[in-house]
C-alpha cells in the first residue's frame, strides 16, 4: 500500500524590492501548486524581498515590507489548506537573518534562519545577515499586524523541523547544500523525510551539473524527498538566476523545471510515495545505528496531512517516475541565458529597445545574435500564450492593442537598431557583413561614414598644437598611432548614444534605446579595449563570455537559427580596423595583443578561479606548456600577461555592467575586487619567475646532455 503525496516547488522571476510584483508572483505560484493538488509549496530564497537587494537588506523598511507581504499571504484564501515554505529576511532581537517562514493553514509554524551564509564570488550574505547556530531555538515575537491575523503572539525561531500527521519536513537554504556538513544529513538521520532547499543561484556557464549533482547526492545516501526552488531572471543586477526548480527522491530526479524562461512563475510538482523513502532507508541497517546517535531536532507539530485524504483517491494518482536530468549545451546556455536577461532588462527598464554598433566582427555579431535569440524567445512565449510577454511586447511596439509577436525578424525590427560606423579605412567586407547580418536578424540598420567628424577632430588638434599625429604605417610613433585609433573608437560611443536617444524619434516612435556593449571577457582581462569607446554602453550581454565560447555560440546559431551568414563571421580574422589597411598590413587582434584568446582564457582561469599570483601561474603553465615551450618562453608569456593586465586594470572600474557568465570574469565592480593602480614591474614576483625559469632551463639542458 502506498502513501502518495503531491509536492510543489517553483522558480519565480522576483525583482529586488518590487514587493507588489513579488507578492503577485508568490500568490500565483501557490494557486498553481494548489490546482495541481500539492499540499506543500516551496519558494525561492528571499522571494518576498527579492534576493538581490544587497545593502537594502540593511534597511529596516525591507523587513517591514516583507512582513506586510507575508500578512497579505496569510490573509489570502490560497494560503489555506497548504503548507508554505516562504523566503524572507527577518530581524530577530535587532539582528538580521535570512529566513524561511513556514506557514500551515494560515498560521505561522516556525521561522528557520539560515545557518551557513553564502559569501564568495558574487555573494555577500555576511554583509547583511548573521548566521544562526545549529539546533538552537528561541521565541520570536511576531509583529502586531501578524498577531492580528493569526492570533499568535510568539512562534519558534531557529533550527527546527516540522512534523505533520504523516511525515516530517526540514529546510536547508542555498549555501548549506554546498557545505560539507549539510543540515540534510543530520535531519535525514533524525527522520526528516522531505527537505526543502530554497536558493538564489545564478547562472554560470557549465555549472548546472555541479548543482544537480549536489542536489541528487543530498538524498542518494540519506534517502528522502528533496525540493529545490530558485529564482529565475534578472532581479536588477548582472546576475541571471537560472531556475531549474527540481524534485529529487532518493538521489533520482523526479521532476525538473526550465533553466531559462520568460515565464515569471513556473511551478514544478511531483506525486511521490513516502513509502519509497522509508523502504530506501531500510536498505542500510547501519543507518539505524547512526540515527540512534543523532541528536534529535525539536519538532513543530502540525495537525495537517500531506497525503491524499482518502486512500481510494490514490487510485487516480499517477506517481512520477525518475527521469534523467536535462542539461543545455554551453552554446545553448549562451543563446538562452543572456537573451532572457536582456528581455527582463528591457521590459523592466521601460525603454524602447536596444541599439548596437555592428563592426562586422565576431563580438558585436554575437551580441546581435543574442538579441535575435531574445526575439525568438519572445515569439515562442507569446505563441504559448504568455500574457505578460504579450503585454510587454505590445508596449514595445507602441501600444498596438491586438499585436502578437509571431515573427522574430518583424519583432526585432521594432526594438532592435544596429549601425555600422565606418570610415574610409573600413573594409567593404566588414560593412557588407554587418549589413547582411542586420538583414538576417531583421534589425533596423543604418550605415554611416564618420570620416568628416574624424578629420574635424584631427584638424582641431593640429590647429591648437601645430602638430599632426601620424599612423604607424605612415611613420608615426606608437603614441600617435594609438591616439588616432582612439579618436575613431570614442567617436563611435558618442554616436551610439546620440542614435540611441533619437532613432525612435526619427521613426516617429516613443522612447529611447539602451546601448549594448560587446567587449568579451578576454579583451577586458587583457585590457585590449579603449576606455569610453563602444565598450562603454548601458549593458553588455557578452562581457563575461570568452572568445572561444562566443565562436561556438555563433556556430550553434548558424545551424540552429538558420543563419548561414554567420559563417563569414567565423572565418574572418578578428580585427579592430582602426588602423589603415595597406598592401602588407592588416591589423589583427591576437598579433596586437601579443597573446592568443585561448591563452587569455587560461591566464584568466588561473588568476581568478585558481587564485594564482604571477609566480604560481608560471609554475602551473610550465607544467602545462613545458612540452613545447622553453621555461624562459613560458616566463616571458606570463610576465607579458601580468604587465598588460596590471597597466589596464583601471579599465575594469568603468566596465559596462555585463551578464555574469564566467568564473574568471574580471568585473571589478562586484565580482573580482582588485586594485587598479599596480606597480606593473612586478619586480619581486618577476625576479622569482626569472630565477626559476633559468634553473629549469639548466636542469633541462643537463637532462638533454645526459641522454645518449
Ligand atoms: C540548496 O541548493 C543549492 C544549490 O543551488 C546548494 O548550494 C545549497 O547548499 C542547498 N542548500 C542546502 C541547505 O542544502
Ligand atoms: C584612413 O587612412 C588614411 C591613410 O591611409 C589616413 O590618412 C586617414 O586619416 C584615415 N582615415 C581615418 C578616418 O582615420
Ligand atoms: C568598396 O566598395 C566601393 C563601392 O562599392 C568601391 O568604390 C571601393 O573601391 C571598394 N573598396 C575596397 C577597398 O574594395
Ligand atoms: C615599481 O617597483 C620597482 C621595484 O621596487 C621600482 O624600482 C619602481 O620605481 C616602481 N615603479 C614606480 C612607478 O614607482
XYZ file of C-alpha atoms and ligand atoms in Angstrom:
764
model
C 0.000 0.000 0.000
C 1.413 3.349 -0.966
C 1.361 6.696 0.750
C 1.108 9.218 -2.035
C 1.746 12.935 -1.615
C 1.923 15.752 -4.167
C 4.525 18.422 -3.536
C 5.410 21.620 -5.393
C 8.442 23.804 -5.826
C 8.873 26.789 -8.103
C 11.036 29.267 -9.973
C 9.917 32.874 -9.604
C 11.147 35.884 -11.514
C 11.297 38.140 -8.455
C 12.647 41.665 -8.658
C 14.559 43.267 -5.794
C 12.229 45.491 -3.726
C 9.242 45.048 -6.061
C 7.110 43.898 -3.136
C 3.885 44.316 -5.091
C 5.007 42.204 -8.027
C 6.787 39.694 -5.804
C 3.592 39.120 -3.810
C 1.596 38.605 -7.012
C 4.054 36.024 -8.269
C 4.163 34.202 -4.925
C 0.361 34.009 -4.786
C 0.223 32.837 -8.376
C 2.694 30.050 -7.638
C 0.602 28.940 -4.644
C -2.538 28.967 -6.778
C -0.904 26.803 -9.441
C 0.562 24.419 -6.862
C -2.831 24.051 -5.244
C -4.551 23.484 -8.556
C -2.108 20.678 -9.236
C -3.113 19.043 -5.961
C 0.018 19.910 -3.956
C -0.197 20.316 -0.179
C 3.344 21.663 0.194
C 4.760 24.584 -1.768
C 8.375 25.753 -1.521
C 9.556 29.116 -2.871
C 12.974 30.581 -3.666
C 15.355 32.155 -1.176
C 14.301 35.657 -0.049
C 11.435 35.556 -2.539
C 9.435 38.216 -0.688
C 12.005 40.989 -0.997
C 13.899 39.565 -3.976
C 17.323 38.007 -3.488
C 19.428 40.829 -4.940
C 18.544 43.666 -2.560
C 22.173 43.943 -1.432
C 22.583 46.849 1.018
C 18.818 47.332 1.139
C 18.943 44.360 3.491
C 20.486 46.794 5.948
C 17.357 48.978 5.865
C 14.535 48.463 8.340
C 11.982 49.175 5.611
C 12.908 45.981 3.777
C 11.948 43.957 6.876
C 8.766 45.936 7.461
C 7.557 45.497 3.879
C 8.442 41.821 3.956
C 6.126 41.319 6.935
C 3.430 43.297 5.134
C 3.715 40.944 2.171
C 3.596 37.941 4.479
C 0.470 39.382 6.113
C -1.145 39.576 2.681
C -0.232 35.951 2.003
C -1.613 34.815 5.381
C -4.870 36.638 4.703
C -5.362 35.283 1.218
C -7.604 32.297 0.585
C -4.964 30.434 -1.364
C -2.753 30.157 1.739
C -5.331 27.986 3.485
C -5.132 24.199 3.455
C -1.452 24.224 2.413
C 1.971 24.151 3.987
C 4.003 27.020 2.563
C 7.733 27.491 2.869
C 8.376 31.172 2.148
C 11.693 33.009 1.969
C 12.148 36.447 3.521
C 14.527 38.489 5.644
C 13.593 38.650 9.342
C 15.013 40.766 12.133
C 15.155 38.980 15.492
C 16.307 40.871 18.577
C 17.683 43.573 16.216
C 19.870 41.070 14.354
C 19.113 40.356 10.693
C 18.618 36.834 9.365
C 17.941 35.208 6.011
C 14.903 33.082 6.855
C 12.310 30.558 5.810
C 8.902 31.186 7.270
C 6.773 28.042 7.416
C 3.038 28.589 7.213
C 0.371 25.964 7.668
C -3.277 26.589 7.046
C -2.961 30.324 7.560
C -0.777 30.219 10.695
C 2.970 30.533 11.198
C 4.540 27.246 12.289
C 8.093 28.487 12.752
C 10.832 30.681 11.344
C 14.005 28.981 10.249
C 17.084 31.243 9.904
C 19.882 30.243 7.555
C 22.896 28.691 9.237
C 25.560 28.780 6.526
C 25.714 32.011 4.580
C 26.988 32.315 1.020
C 29.883 34.695 0.993
C 32.104 34.235 -2.016
C 32.137 35.232 -5.661
C 29.017 37.272 -6.228
C 27.599 36.511 -2.774
C 27.970 38.779 0.235
C 25.384 37.434 2.636
C 27.583 38.006 5.680
C 27.497 41.699 4.895
C 23.742 41.728 5.568
C 22.869 38.721 7.667
C 24.142 36.828 10.699
C 24.318 33.029 10.563
C 22.206 31.141 13.093
C 23.503 28.363 15.341
C 22.592 24.716 14.610
C 19.775 23.263 16.751
C 19.243 26.488 18.711
C 15.632 27.685 19.104
C 14.186 30.850 20.656
C 10.838 32.597 20.772
C 10.098 35.133 18.104
C 7.680 37.935 18.992
C 5.501 38.481 15.970
C 4.793 41.984 14.689
C 1.361 43.211 15.736
C -0.038 43.191 12.201
C 0.659 39.443 12.096
C -0.698 38.784 15.589
C -3.979 40.288 14.484
C -4.242 37.879 11.578
C -3.020 34.617 13.083
C -3.881 35.275 16.747
C -0.397 34.024 17.599
C 1.877 36.013 19.906
C 5.180 34.162 19.543
C 6.456 31.467 17.212
C 9.586 29.269 17.408
C 12.633 30.848 15.738
C 15.559 28.584 14.996
C 16.841 25.300 13.682
C 13.752 23.146 13.960
C 11.755 20.782 11.770
C 8.046 20.378 11.090
C 6.117 17.204 11.892
C 2.865 16.707 10.041
C 0.462 13.856 10.712
C 2.150 11.766 8.061
C 5.740 12.954 7.589
C 8.479 15.346 8.674
C 9.798 18.373 6.772
C 13.097 20.222 7.236
C 14.581 23.178 5.359
C 18.006 23.989 4.061
C 18.834 27.191 2.284
C 21.109 27.540 -0.659
C 24.684 27.645 0.560
C 24.004 24.950 3.094
C 23.885 22.353 0.318
C 27.418 23.202 -0.772
C 28.948 22.973 2.678
C 30.499 19.661 3.712
C 28.278 19.338 6.799
C 24.891 19.988 5.233
C 21.890 20.035 7.547
C 20.038 17.454 5.446
C 22.354 14.733 6.734
C 21.563 15.109 10.405
C 17.929 15.879 9.596
C 17.702 12.770 7.469
C 19.151 10.632 10.226
C 16.654 12.232 12.560
C 13.728 11.084 10.457
C 13.097 14.101 8.253
C 11.657 12.764 5.001
C 11.181 15.932 2.978
C 13.912 18.525 2.602
C 13.204 21.879 1.106
C 16.056 23.829 -0.430
C 15.428 27.393 -1.399
C 18.043 29.072 -3.399
C 19.128 32.243 -5.135
C 21.606 30.626 -7.502
C 22.758 32.379 -10.627
C 23.821 31.131 -13.999
C 27.409 30.415 -14.811
C 28.366 28.515 -17.947
C 28.753 24.749 -17.497
C 27.882 24.886 -13.804
C 24.417 23.341 -13.663
C 25.749 19.818 -13.399
C 27.591 20.697 -10.170
C 24.333 21.904 -8.670
C 22.287 18.934 -9.869
C 24.947 16.528 -8.623
C 24.797 18.142 -5.182
C 21.033 18.001 -5.095
C 20.994 14.367 -6.188
C 23.742 13.497 -3.733
C 21.777 15.083 -0.890
C 19.300 12.201 -0.889
C 21.311 9.489 -2.637
C 22.722 8.236 0.643
C 20.427 9.539 3.306
C 17.212 8.979 1.329
C 14.302 11.381 1.197
C 12.478 13.847 -0.998
C 14.371 16.991 -1.934
C 12.538 20.074 -3.195
C 14.762 22.668 -4.806
C 13.368 26.143 -5.546
C 15.232 29.002 -7.214
C 14.757 32.496 -8.529
C 14.690 32.858 -12.286
C 15.505 36.028 -14.184
C 17.260 39.369 -13.809
C 16.295 40.840 -10.468
C 18.136 44.103 -11.047
C 21.773 43.184 -11.397
C 24.402 41.454 -13.526
C 23.244 38.033 -12.427
C 20.703 35.816 -14.120
C 19.120 33.426 -11.658
C 18.658 30.249 -13.581
C 15.631 28.489 -12.165
C 15.756 24.751 -12.640
C 13.334 24.033 -9.821
C 13.641 20.361 -9.136
C 12.200 17.458 -7.184
C 14.550 14.611 -6.341
C 13.769 11.426 -4.436
C 16.370 9.007 -3.087
C 19.003 10.516 -5.371
C 16.942 10.424 -8.572
C 15.400 13.361 -10.401
C 11.594 13.090 -10.405
C 10.731 16.475 -11.949
C 12.774 19.369 -13.331
C 11.796 22.882 -14.388
C 13.386 25.073 -17.047
C 16.754 26.728 -16.583
C 15.961 29.726 -18.795
C 12.481 31.003 -19.446
C 10.393 34.109 -19.944
C 7.711 32.781 -17.600
C 7.536 34.794 -14.394
C 6.119 31.868 -12.464
C 6.953 28.245 -13.044
C 5.657 25.572 -10.696
C 7.065 22.060 -10.703
C 5.109 19.323 -8.945
C 5.534 15.625 -8.407
C 3.403 12.932 -6.877
C 5.581 10.636 -4.823
C 5.226 7.721 -2.480
C 6.506 8.326 1.057
C 6.877 4.581 1.464
C 9.647 4.697 -1.153
C 11.667 6.885 1.193
C 11.039 4.539 4.093
C 11.961 1.394 2.220
C 15.037 3.102 0.725
C 16.253 3.933 4.195
C 15.593 0.434 5.438
C 18.082 -0.920 2.911
C 21.068 0.035 5.028
C 20.936 -1.334 8.550
C 23.837 0.772 9.823
C 21.822 3.878 9.061
C 19.695 2.921 12.064
C 22.733 2.904 14.320
C 23.867 6.345 13.115
C 20.324 7.599 13.504
C 20.130 6.470 17.105
C 23.221 8.526 17.855
C 21.932 11.667 16.148
C 20.827 14.453 18.424
C 17.119 14.968 17.831
C 15.674 18.118 16.281
C 12.884 19.856 18.095
C 9.739 19.191 16.104
C 6.898 21.590 15.495
C 3.743 19.525 15.304
C 1.002 20.491 12.915
C -2.354 18.772 12.652
C -2.068 18.566 8.912
C -1.507 15.821 6.435
C 0.253 15.951 3.077
C -1.177 12.628 1.952
C -4.262 12.493 -0.132
C -7.112 12.211 2.364
C -8.828 9.071 1.129
C -6.706 6.143 0.186
C -9.253 5.487 -2.524
C -8.360 8.629 -4.358
C -4.799 7.303 -4.623
C -6.027 5.092 -7.389
C -6.417 8.086 -9.657
C -2.995 9.486 -8.922
C -0.040 8.521 -11.017
C 3.267 8.721 -9.159
C 6.131 10.392 -11.042
C 8.818 8.202 -12.486
C 12.533 9.035 -12.249
C 13.994 10.821 -15.277
C 17.430 11.836 -16.411
C 18.348 15.442 -15.585
C 18.319 17.766 -18.564
C 21.268 19.977 -19.481
C 21.752 22.567 -22.201
C 24.913 22.656 -24.272
C 27.156 25.611 -23.282
C 26.352 27.305 -26.603
C 22.641 26.925 -25.870
C 23.219 28.416 -22.453
C 24.717 31.469 -24.197
C 21.788 31.615 -26.595
C 19.220 31.480 -23.783
C 20.623 32.950 -20.557
C 21.777 36.375 -21.781
C 18.682 36.556 -24.032
C 16.309 36.113 -21.091
C 18.355 38.599 -19.063
C 18.120 41.155 -21.900
C 14.371 40.684 -22.057
C 13.937 41.318 -18.335
C 16.192 44.346 -18.558
C 14.288 45.746 -21.499
C 10.813 45.333 -20.060
C 11.789 46.345 -16.541
C 13.656 49.455 -17.660
C 10.636 50.508 -19.769
C 12.910 51.557 -22.608
C 12.038 51.248 -26.291
C 14.669 48.772 -27.449
C 18.352 48.146 -27.963
C 20.947 49.958 -30.037
C 24.084 48.135 -31.106
C 27.053 49.328 -33.171
C 27.969 46.492 -35.547
C 31.612 46.347 -36.577
C 31.418 43.305 -38.809
C 33.469 41.442 -36.190
C 32.510 38.444 -34.157
C 31.824 40.145 -30.822
C 29.182 42.612 -31.919
C 27.835 39.822 -34.110
C 27.425 37.590 -31.044
C 25.644 40.370 -29.183
C 23.310 40.890 -32.131
C 22.558 37.180 -32.351
C 21.741 37.128 -28.638
C 19.192 39.884 -29.251
C 17.860 37.808 -32.147
C 17.612 34.874 -29.773
C 15.687 37.078 -27.359
C 13.215 37.891 -30.147
C 12.826 34.190 -30.862
C 12.131 33.543 -27.183
C 9.542 36.309 -27.131
C 7.749 34.890 -30.169
C 7.845 31.417 -28.657
C 6.473 32.581 -25.295
C 3.767 34.639 -26.996
C 2.855 31.574 -29.042
C 2.448 29.648 -25.793
C 0.039 32.310 -24.596
C 2.309 34.055 -22.055
C 0.158 37.116 -21.247
C 2.959 39.040 -19.586
C 5.245 38.656 -22.591
C 2.446 39.689 -24.956
C 1.659 42.767 -22.846
C 5.329 43.780 -22.712
C 5.712 43.237 -26.463
C 2.652 45.413 -27.121
C 4.126 48.257 -25.114
C 7.394 47.906 -27.005
C 5.840 48.109 -30.445
C 3.959 51.219 -29.429
C 0.759 50.053 -27.806
C -0.952 48.303 -30.716
C -3.834 46.657 -28.910
C -4.071 43.373 -30.741
C -0.377 42.945 -31.542
C 1.072 39.500 -31.018
C 4.703 38.875 -31.945
C 4.707 35.980 -34.399
C 7.877 36.583 -36.382
C 11.245 37.183 -34.686
C 12.512 39.389 -37.529
C 9.386 41.511 -37.593
C 9.578 41.939 -33.823
C 13.304 42.729 -33.995
C 12.572 45.492 -36.449
C 10.549 47.282 -33.766
C 13.017 47.035 -30.936
C 16.485 46.438 -32.318
C 18.611 49.089 -34.028
C 22.014 48.356 -35.490
C 24.503 50.706 -37.061
C 27.734 50.333 -38.995
C 30.007 53.265 -38.201
C 32.613 53.151 -40.910
C 35.490 55.323 -42.092
C 37.336 55.404 -45.387
C 39.605 52.799 -43.804
C 36.881 50.303 -43.064
C 36.863 47.381 -45.431
C 33.964 46.657 -47.716
C 33.859 43.158 -46.258
C 33.060 44.245 -42.706
C 30.483 46.745 -43.933
C 28.780 44.080 -46.001
C 28.911 41.510 -43.229
C 27.241 43.947 -40.858
C 24.520 44.706 -43.390
C 23.862 41.046 -44.182
C 23.682 40.184 -40.513
C 21.230 43.013 -39.846
C 19.053 41.778 -42.696
C 19.056 38.233 -41.365
C 18.107 39.374 -37.878
C 15.625 41.984 -39.017
C 17.158 44.903 -37.122
C 16.590 48.485 -38.208
C 20.016 49.075 -39.712
C 21.877 52.236 -40.604
C 25.260 52.608 -42.198
C 27.258 55.780 -41.848
C 30.642 57.159 -42.682
C 32.226 59.271 -39.992
C 35.284 60.494 -41.921
C 34.236 64.115 -41.691
C 33.972 64.036 -37.908
C 37.266 62.193 -37.548
C 39.075 64.669 -39.745
C 37.416 67.596 -37.965
C 38.952 66.365 -34.723
C 42.336 65.836 -36.390
C 42.238 69.408 -37.675
C 41.177 70.766 -34.324
C 44.145 69.119 -32.659
C 46.553 70.306 -35.344
C 45.164 73.812 -35.201
C 45.630 74.007 -31.417
C 49.054 72.359 -31.171
C 50.521 72.914 -34.609
C 51.343 69.180 -34.733
C 49.889 66.402 -36.892
C 49.990 62.883 -35.431
C 50.516 60.037 -37.909
C 49.598 56.376 -38.046
C 52.403 53.891 -37.511
C 52.174 52.737 -41.116
C 52.920 56.334 -42.123
C 55.880 56.585 -39.776
C 54.090 57.763 -36.612
C 55.057 56.666 -33.101
C 53.057 54.199 -31.018
C 51.542 57.047 -29.051
C 50.398 58.810 -32.207
C 49.094 55.569 -33.651
C 47.047 54.792 -30.538
C 45.677 58.306 -30.207
C 44.458 58.279 -33.797
C 42.708 54.948 -33.277
C 41.117 56.153 -30.077
C 39.557 59.165 -31.777
C 37.545 56.851 -34.024
C 36.757 54.435 -31.246
C 35.490 57.114 -28.880
C 33.511 58.956 -31.527
C 31.614 55.732 -32.082
C 30.491 55.819 -28.460
C 29.281 59.381 -28.845
C 27.379 58.499 -31.997
C 25.935 55.374 -30.381
C 24.372 57.396 -27.579
C 23.118 60.054 -29.972
C 21.455 57.498 -32.198
C 20.112 55.533 -29.227
C 18.386 58.648 -27.988
C 16.981 59.834 -31.279
C 16.421 56.899 -33.625
C 12.950 56.023 -32.291
C 12.060 59.703 -32.621
C 13.366 59.675 -36.198
C 10.930 56.799 -36.860
C 8.090 58.638 -35.088
C 8.221 56.259 -32.147
C 8.347 56.945 -28.437
C 11.201 56.487 -26.000
C 14.937 55.920 -26.087
C 17.128 52.892 -26.614
C 19.616 51.123 -24.403
C 23.106 50.945 -25.870
C 24.616 47.478 -25.926
C 28.315 46.882 -25.477
C 30.154 43.896 -26.848
C 33.608 43.607 -25.327
C 34.311 39.970 -24.439
C 35.791 38.722 -21.195
C 39.258 38.091 -22.614
C 39.654 41.584 -24.021
C 38.615 43.034 -20.692
C 41.093 40.877 -18.835
C 43.943 41.930 -21.097
C 42.656 45.498 -21.249
C 42.518 45.318 -25.034
C 39.853 47.921 -25.404
C 39.611 51.672 -25.411
C 38.185 53.195 -22.252
C 34.976 55.041 -23.128
C 34.696 53.746 -26.650
C 31.987 51.349 -27.790
C 32.914 49.097 -24.892
C 31.179 51.701 -22.741
C 27.482 51.112 -23.029
C 24.444 50.574 -20.855
C 24.753 46.818 -20.568
C 26.769 44.070 -22.182
C 25.389 40.555 -22.637
C 28.749 39.016 -23.608
C 31.111 40.820 -21.223
C 31.795 37.668 -19.236
C 31.963 35.204 -22.117
C 35.217 34.051 -23.685
C 36.041 34.457 -27.352
C 36.265 30.690 -27.683
C 32.747 30.218 -26.318
C 31.403 33.052 -28.455
C 32.670 31.315 -31.568
C 30.996 28.078 -30.532
C 27.814 30.007 -29.949
C 27.968 31.612 -33.402
C 28.444 28.191 -34.975
C 25.478 26.896 -32.992
C 23.276 29.818 -34.066
C 24.303 29.390 -37.710
C 22.881 25.870 -37.667
C 20.026 26.177 -35.198
C 18.724 29.652 -36.058
C 19.213 29.057 -39.771
C 21.660 31.946 -40.237
C 24.214 30.877 -42.865
C 25.557 34.454 -42.942
C 27.306 33.677 -39.643
C 29.837 31.534 -41.479
C 31.537 34.647 -42.791
C 31.991 35.954 -39.255
C 33.572 32.720 -38.128
C 36.039 32.778 -40.979
C 37.101 36.424 -40.660
C 40.312 37.367 -38.816
C 39.403 39.344 -35.685
C 40.446 42.951 -36.262
C 39.614 46.327 -34.777
C 40.056 48.035 -38.184
C 41.221 51.204 -36.546
C 44.482 51.414 -38.450
C 44.690 51.980 -42.188
C 44.928 48.813 -44.255
C 47.934 48.734 -46.565
C 49.196 46.229 -49.104
C 51.240 44.498 -46.419
C 49.438 45.235 -43.144
C 46.042 44.350 -41.724
C 45.532 44.938 -38.003
C 44.906 41.654 -36.152
C 43.741 41.355 -32.568
C 45.873 38.445 -31.485
C 49.029 39.933 -33.003
C 48.193 43.299 -31.425
C 47.625 41.766 -28.009
C 50.747 39.629 -28.087
C 48.751 36.633 -26.888
C 46.026 34.380 -28.220
C 42.449 34.212 -26.974
C 42.970 30.631 -25.848
C 45.989 31.672 -23.797
C 43.974 34.503 -22.309
C 41.274 32.117 -21.131
C 43.949 30.087 -19.380
C 45.524 33.126 -17.721
C 42.062 34.248 -16.686
C 41.121 30.967 -15.024
C 44.448 30.634 -13.238
C 44.360 34.218 -11.987
C 40.812 34.179 -10.680
C 39.435 30.670 -10.318
C 42.694 29.062 -9.188
C 43.838 32.183 -7.315
C 47.330 32.260 -8.829
C 49.750 35.135 -8.493
C 52.406 35.524 -11.220
C 54.782 33.009 -9.683
C 52.332 30.148 -9.237
C 50.862 30.868 -12.666
C 54.326 30.435 -14.138
C 54.723 27.053 -12.471
C 51.293 25.803 -13.483
C 51.833 26.840 -17.091
C 55.321 25.457 -17.157
C 53.833 22.060 -16.334
C 51.154 22.507 -18.951
C 53.153 24.043 -21.788
C 56.613 22.685 -20.903
C 56.318 20.050 -23.603
C 56.622 22.587 -26.394
C 57.815 25.839 -24.785
C 61.095 26.533 -23.037
C 60.826 27.697 -19.394
C 62.028 31.181 -20.365
C 59.342 31.346 -23.048
C 56.659 30.456 -20.534
C 58.121 33.060 -18.171
C 58.007 35.700 -20.894
C 54.351 34.957 -21.625
C 53.288 35.070 -18.001
C 55.164 38.317 -17.447
C 53.646 39.847 -20.550
C 50.189 38.925 -19.375
C 50.648 40.382 -15.907
C 52.192 43.518 -17.327
C 49.242 44.262 -19.615
C 46.699 43.085 -17.083
C 48.052 45.463 -14.453
C 48.541 48.551 -16.600
C 44.978 48.146 -17.889
C 43.191 47.133 -14.731
C 41.830 50.679 -14.337
C 39.621 49.998 -17.334
C 37.665 47.487 -15.275
C 36.484 50.205 -12.907
C 34.239 51.576 -15.628
C 33.463 48.358 -17.431
C 29.914 48.167 -18.713
C 27.686 46.017 -16.490
C 27.859 42.584 -18.025
C 25.815 39.433 -17.729
C 27.755 37.249 -15.327
C 28.547 34.021 -17.143
C 32.103 33.035 -16.420
C 34.017 32.198 -13.254
C 37.027 34.199 -14.419
C 35.151 37.396 -15.140
C 37.360 40.387 -14.270
C 34.366 42.560 -13.315
C 35.845 44.942 -10.780
C 32.568 46.298 -9.512
C 31.052 43.230 -7.895
C 32.912 40.058 -8.632
C 36.659 40.467 -8.872
C 37.813 43.001 -6.311
C 41.350 44.200 -7.039
C 43.448 47.372 -7.005
C 43.625 49.383 -10.204
C 46.942 51.082 -9.696
C 49.673 48.463 -9.794
C 53.413 48.699 -10.000
C 53.451 46.905 -13.334
C 57.101 45.941 -12.999
C 56.090 43.198 -10.503
C 59.758 43.314 -9.582
C 59.753 40.783 -6.758
C 57.452 38.345 -8.472
C 59.096 38.521 -11.902
C 62.582 38.105 -10.407
C 61.433 34.930 -8.774
C 59.958 33.700 -12.059
C 63.170 34.534 -13.917
C 65.299 32.666 -11.423
C 63.031 29.635 -11.555
C 62.954 29.700 -15.355
C 66.725 29.885 -15.506
C 67.095 26.983 -13.130
C 64.600 24.928 -15.130
C 66.471 25.723 -18.338
C 69.729 24.492 -16.797
C 68.132 21.347 -15.471
C 66.537 20.802 -18.863
C 69.806 21.105 -20.773
C 71.575 18.943 -18.189
C 68.934 16.270 -18.755
C 69.331 16.562 -22.536
C 73.110 16.200 -22.277
C 72.837 13.100 -20.161
C 70.632 11.436 -22.780
C 72.692 9.394 -25.249
C 20.368 24.159 -1.902
O 20.841 24.030 -3.193
C 21.956 24.788 -3.505
C 22.280 24.593 -4.929
O 21.908 25.717 -5.584
C 23.098 24.413 -2.656
O 24.195 25.200 -2.911
C 22.704 24.569 -1.244
O 23.742 24.151 -0.426
C 21.423 23.827 -0.938
N 21.008 24.162 0.363
C 21.055 23.318 1.302
C 20.639 23.848 2.585
O 21.399 22.198 1.169
C 42.413 56.403 -43.386
O 43.696 56.142 -43.848
C 44.346 57.226 -44.416
C 45.683 56.777 -44.924
O 45.647 55.516 -45.492
C 44.525 58.312 -43.406
O 45.160 59.414 -43.984
C 43.162 58.699 -42.886
O 43.302 59.638 -41.857
C 42.423 57.515 -42.401
N 41.059 57.880 -42.081
C 40.589 57.889 -40.862
C 39.178 58.274 -40.708
O 41.254 57.600 -39.905
C 34.400 49.286 -51.669
O 33.265 49.425 -52.498
C 33.178 50.648 -53.162
C 31.861 50.722 -53.886
O 31.081 49.624 -53.664
C 34.331 50.785 -54.107
O 34.272 52.031 -54.768
C 35.615 50.679 -53.347
O 36.711 50.705 -54.186
C 35.662 49.425 -52.524
N 36.806 49.480 -51.653
C 37.607 48.465 -51.479
C 38.757 48.693 -50.551
O 37.454 47.401 -52.035
C 57.990 49.740 -9.197
O 58.781 48.949 -8.387
C 60.155 48.961 -8.693
C 60.827 47.995 -7.768
O 60.552 48.336 -6.452
C 60.724 50.346 -8.566
O 62.078 50.352 -8.947
C 59.921 51.266 -9.447
O 60.350 52.582 -9.269
C 58.456 51.163 -9.127
N 57.732 51.947 -10.099
C 57.175 53.066 -9.778
C 56.476 53.761 -10.875
O 57.204 53.513 -8.659
